[in-house]
Each structure stands twice: as C-alpha cells, then as structure tokens.
C-alpha cells in the first residue's frame, strides 16, 4: 500500500534533497505523491513517555479505517469471509509457482 511505496521512495527523496535538488522536477513530483498520500492523515496520538521511550497508548482520527467489529473477526456481520484469504494467497503465489515450473523445465 501507500506506506510501502513511501518507504521505497523516501531514500530517493532524501538523496535528491541531500544533493541540492530541492527545486528539481523529480523532487517536486515525489513531493506531490507524498502530499496526496497524506491528504487524510490527521488526528490525535496519545503517548506514554517512560525512561527515554515513547509508547503509543491511544490514537484517533476522523478518517480512521479501523473498525473493531471487523478487526475481531468474530461477529463481523459478514464483512469478512475467511475463505477469501485462500484466493489471495494463491494469487500472490502465482508468480512463484510459474517461476518454479519454468525452472523445472530448464533442468
């Protein structure tokens, strides 16, 4: 998702800034992407500070996607079907199965 994409792009962003390309089209394009991903990031985070550590003890946002009914996987009123995971796993493994078949043919 967005978080993984940002993790991948941030080293490039940092490199551009470090090398003095603040006003470059590349840096501005990456900034536009970051700005778009942060469009709905707002809210409050409560921290507990203890012996040099910061521990998150609560968070809330008007745009939160968290729903305790869905997260429990108990009585989610049909919002999540555990059988869906099987299809997802098979889809994610398709490229690896194909690679294995192709490599087996080469032996």
Tab-separated table of C-alpha atoms in Angstrom:
chain	number	residue	atom	x	y	z
A	1	UNK	CA	0.000	0.000	0.000
A	2	UNK	CA	0.887	3.612	0.412
A	3	UNK	CA	3.182	3.008	3.369
A	4	UNK	CA	5.352	0.537	1.462
A	5	UNK	CA	5.520	2.835	-1.552
A	6	UNK	CA	6.605	5.750	0.637
A	7	UNK	CA	9.239	3.533	2.302
A	8	UNK	CA	10.613	2.686	-1.141
A	9	UNK	CA	10.653	6.288	-2.374
A	10	UNK	CA	11.945	8.117	0.705
A	11	UNK	CA	15.623	7.193	0.146
A	12	UNK	CA	15.394	8.731	-3.347
A	13	UNK	CA	13.693	11.815	-1.915
A	14	UNK	CA	16.418	12.145	0.727
A	15	UNK	CA	19.118	11.722	-1.916
A	16	UNK	CA	17.623	14.495	-4.066
A	17	UNK	CA	17.465	16.874	-1.100
A	18	UNK	CA	20.975	15.948	0.090
A	19	UNK	CA	22.388	16.587	-3.378
A	20	UNK	CA	20.763	20.032	-3.553
A	21	UNK	CA	17.935	19.208	-5.965
A	22	UNK	CA	15.206	20.811	-3.841
A	23	UNK	CA	13.751	22.701	-6.803
A	24	UNK	CA	14.094	19.825	-9.277
A	25	UNK	CA	11.070	18.397	-11.098
A	26	UNK	CA	11.874	14.955	-9.665
A	27	UNK	CA	11.733	16.167	-6.053
A	28	UNK	CA	8.550	18.137	-6.731
A	29	UNK	CA	6.925	15.057	-8.311
A	30	UNK	CA	7.808	12.918	-5.291
A	31	UNK	CA	6.518	15.678	-3.004
A	32	UNK	CA	3.186	15.707	-4.852
A	33	UNK	CA	2.906	11.945	-4.283
A	34	UNK	CA	3.689	12.312	-0.580
A	35	UNK	CA	1.213	15.185	-0.238
A	36	UNK	CA	-1.520	13.086	-1.870
A	37	UNK	CA	-0.889	10.147	0.475
A	38	UNK	CA	-1.116	12.472	3.476
A	39	UNK	CA	-4.408	14.071	2.392
A	40	UNK	CA	-6.458	12.327	5.096
A	41	UNK	CA	-3.754	11.998	7.750
A	42	UNK	CA	-4.958	13.863	10.804
A	43	UNK	CA	-5.910	13.085	14.349
A	44	UNK	CA	-4.522	12.697	17.823
A	45	UNK	CA	-1.968	10.258	19.195
A	46	UNK	CA	-1.548	9.798	22.948
A	47	UNK	CA	1.929	8.793	24.108
A	48	UNK	CA	3.327	7.488	27.343
A	49	UNK	CA	6.874	8.677	27.950
A	50	UNK	CA	8.945	6.399	30.129
A	51	UNK	CA	12.732	6.163	30.522
A	52	UNK	CA	13.543	7.527	27.069
A	53	UNK	CA	10.794	5.570	25.303
A	54	UNK	CA	7.633	6.828	23.653
A	55	UNK	CA	4.816	4.276	23.750
A	56	UNK	CA	1.586	4.799	21.813
A	57	UNK	CA	-1.334	4.306	24.195
A	58	UNK	CA	-4.111	5.671	22.015
A	59	UNK	CA	-4.941	7.202	18.675
A	60	UNK	CA	-7.986	8.605	16.956
A	61	UNK	CA	-8.779	10.175	13.612
A	62	UNK	CA	-11.974	11.173	11.854
A	63	UNK	CA	-10.672	9.267	8.811
A	64	UNK	CA	-9.640	6.074	10.616
A	65	UNK	CA	-10.317	2.847	8.730
A	66	UNK	CA	-10.125	0.799	11.912
A	67	UNK	CA	-13.371	-0.914	12.839
A	68	UNK	CA	-13.297	-3.080	15.967
A	69	UNK	CA	-16.151	-5.227	14.622
A	70	UNK	CA	-14.094	-6.187	11.553
A	71	UNK	CA	-10.794	-6.425	13.439
A	72	UNK	CA	-12.144	-9.034	15.857
A	73	UNK	CA	-13.136	-11.461	13.044
A	74	UNK	CA	-15.814	-12.697	15.431
A	75	UNK	CA	-19.285	-11.338	14.709
A	76	UNK	CA	-18.431	-9.032	11.814
A	77	UNK	CA	-21.876	-9.413	10.226
A	78	UNK	CA	-20.405	-10.957	7.087
A	79	UNK	CA	-17.956	-8.134	6.301
A	80	UNK	CA	-15.016	-10.539	6.138
A	81	UNK	CA	-15.052	-14.043	4.733
A	82	UNK	CA	-12.014	-16.038	5.883
A	83	UNK	CA	-12.244	-18.136	2.720
A	84	UNK	CA	-11.135	-15.020	0.806
A	85	UNK	CA	-7.644	-15.428	2.257
A	86	UNK	CA	-7.135	-18.663	0.298
A	87	UNK	CA	-7.691	-16.912	-3.021
A	88	UNK	CA	-5.403	-14.058	-2.020
A	89	UNK	CA	-2.631	-16.449	-1.046
A	90	UNK	CA	-2.980	-18.364	-4.330
A	91	UNK	CA	-2.901	-15.141	-6.336
A	92	UNK	CA	0.200	-13.897	-4.517
A	93	UNK	CA	1.922	-17.269	-5.064
A	94	UNK	CA	1.089	-17.476	-8.788
A	95	UNK	CA	4.323	-15.832	-9.928
A	96	UNK	CA	6.364	-18.150	-7.697
A	97	UNK	CA	4.605	-21.270	-8.993
A	98	UNK	CA	5.179	-20.087	-12.567
A	99	UNK	CA	8.847	-19.463	-11.811
A	100	UNK	CA	9.159	-22.933	-10.306
A	101	UNK	CA	7.564	-24.584	-13.347
A	102	UNK	CA	9.840	-22.677	-15.732
A	103	UNK	CA	12.979	-23.528	-13.760
A	104	UNK	CA	11.939	-27.175	-13.566
A	105	UNK	CA	11.638	-27.245	-17.398
A	106	UNK	CA	15.215	-25.933	-17.702
A	107	UNK	CA	16.702	-28.805	-15.664
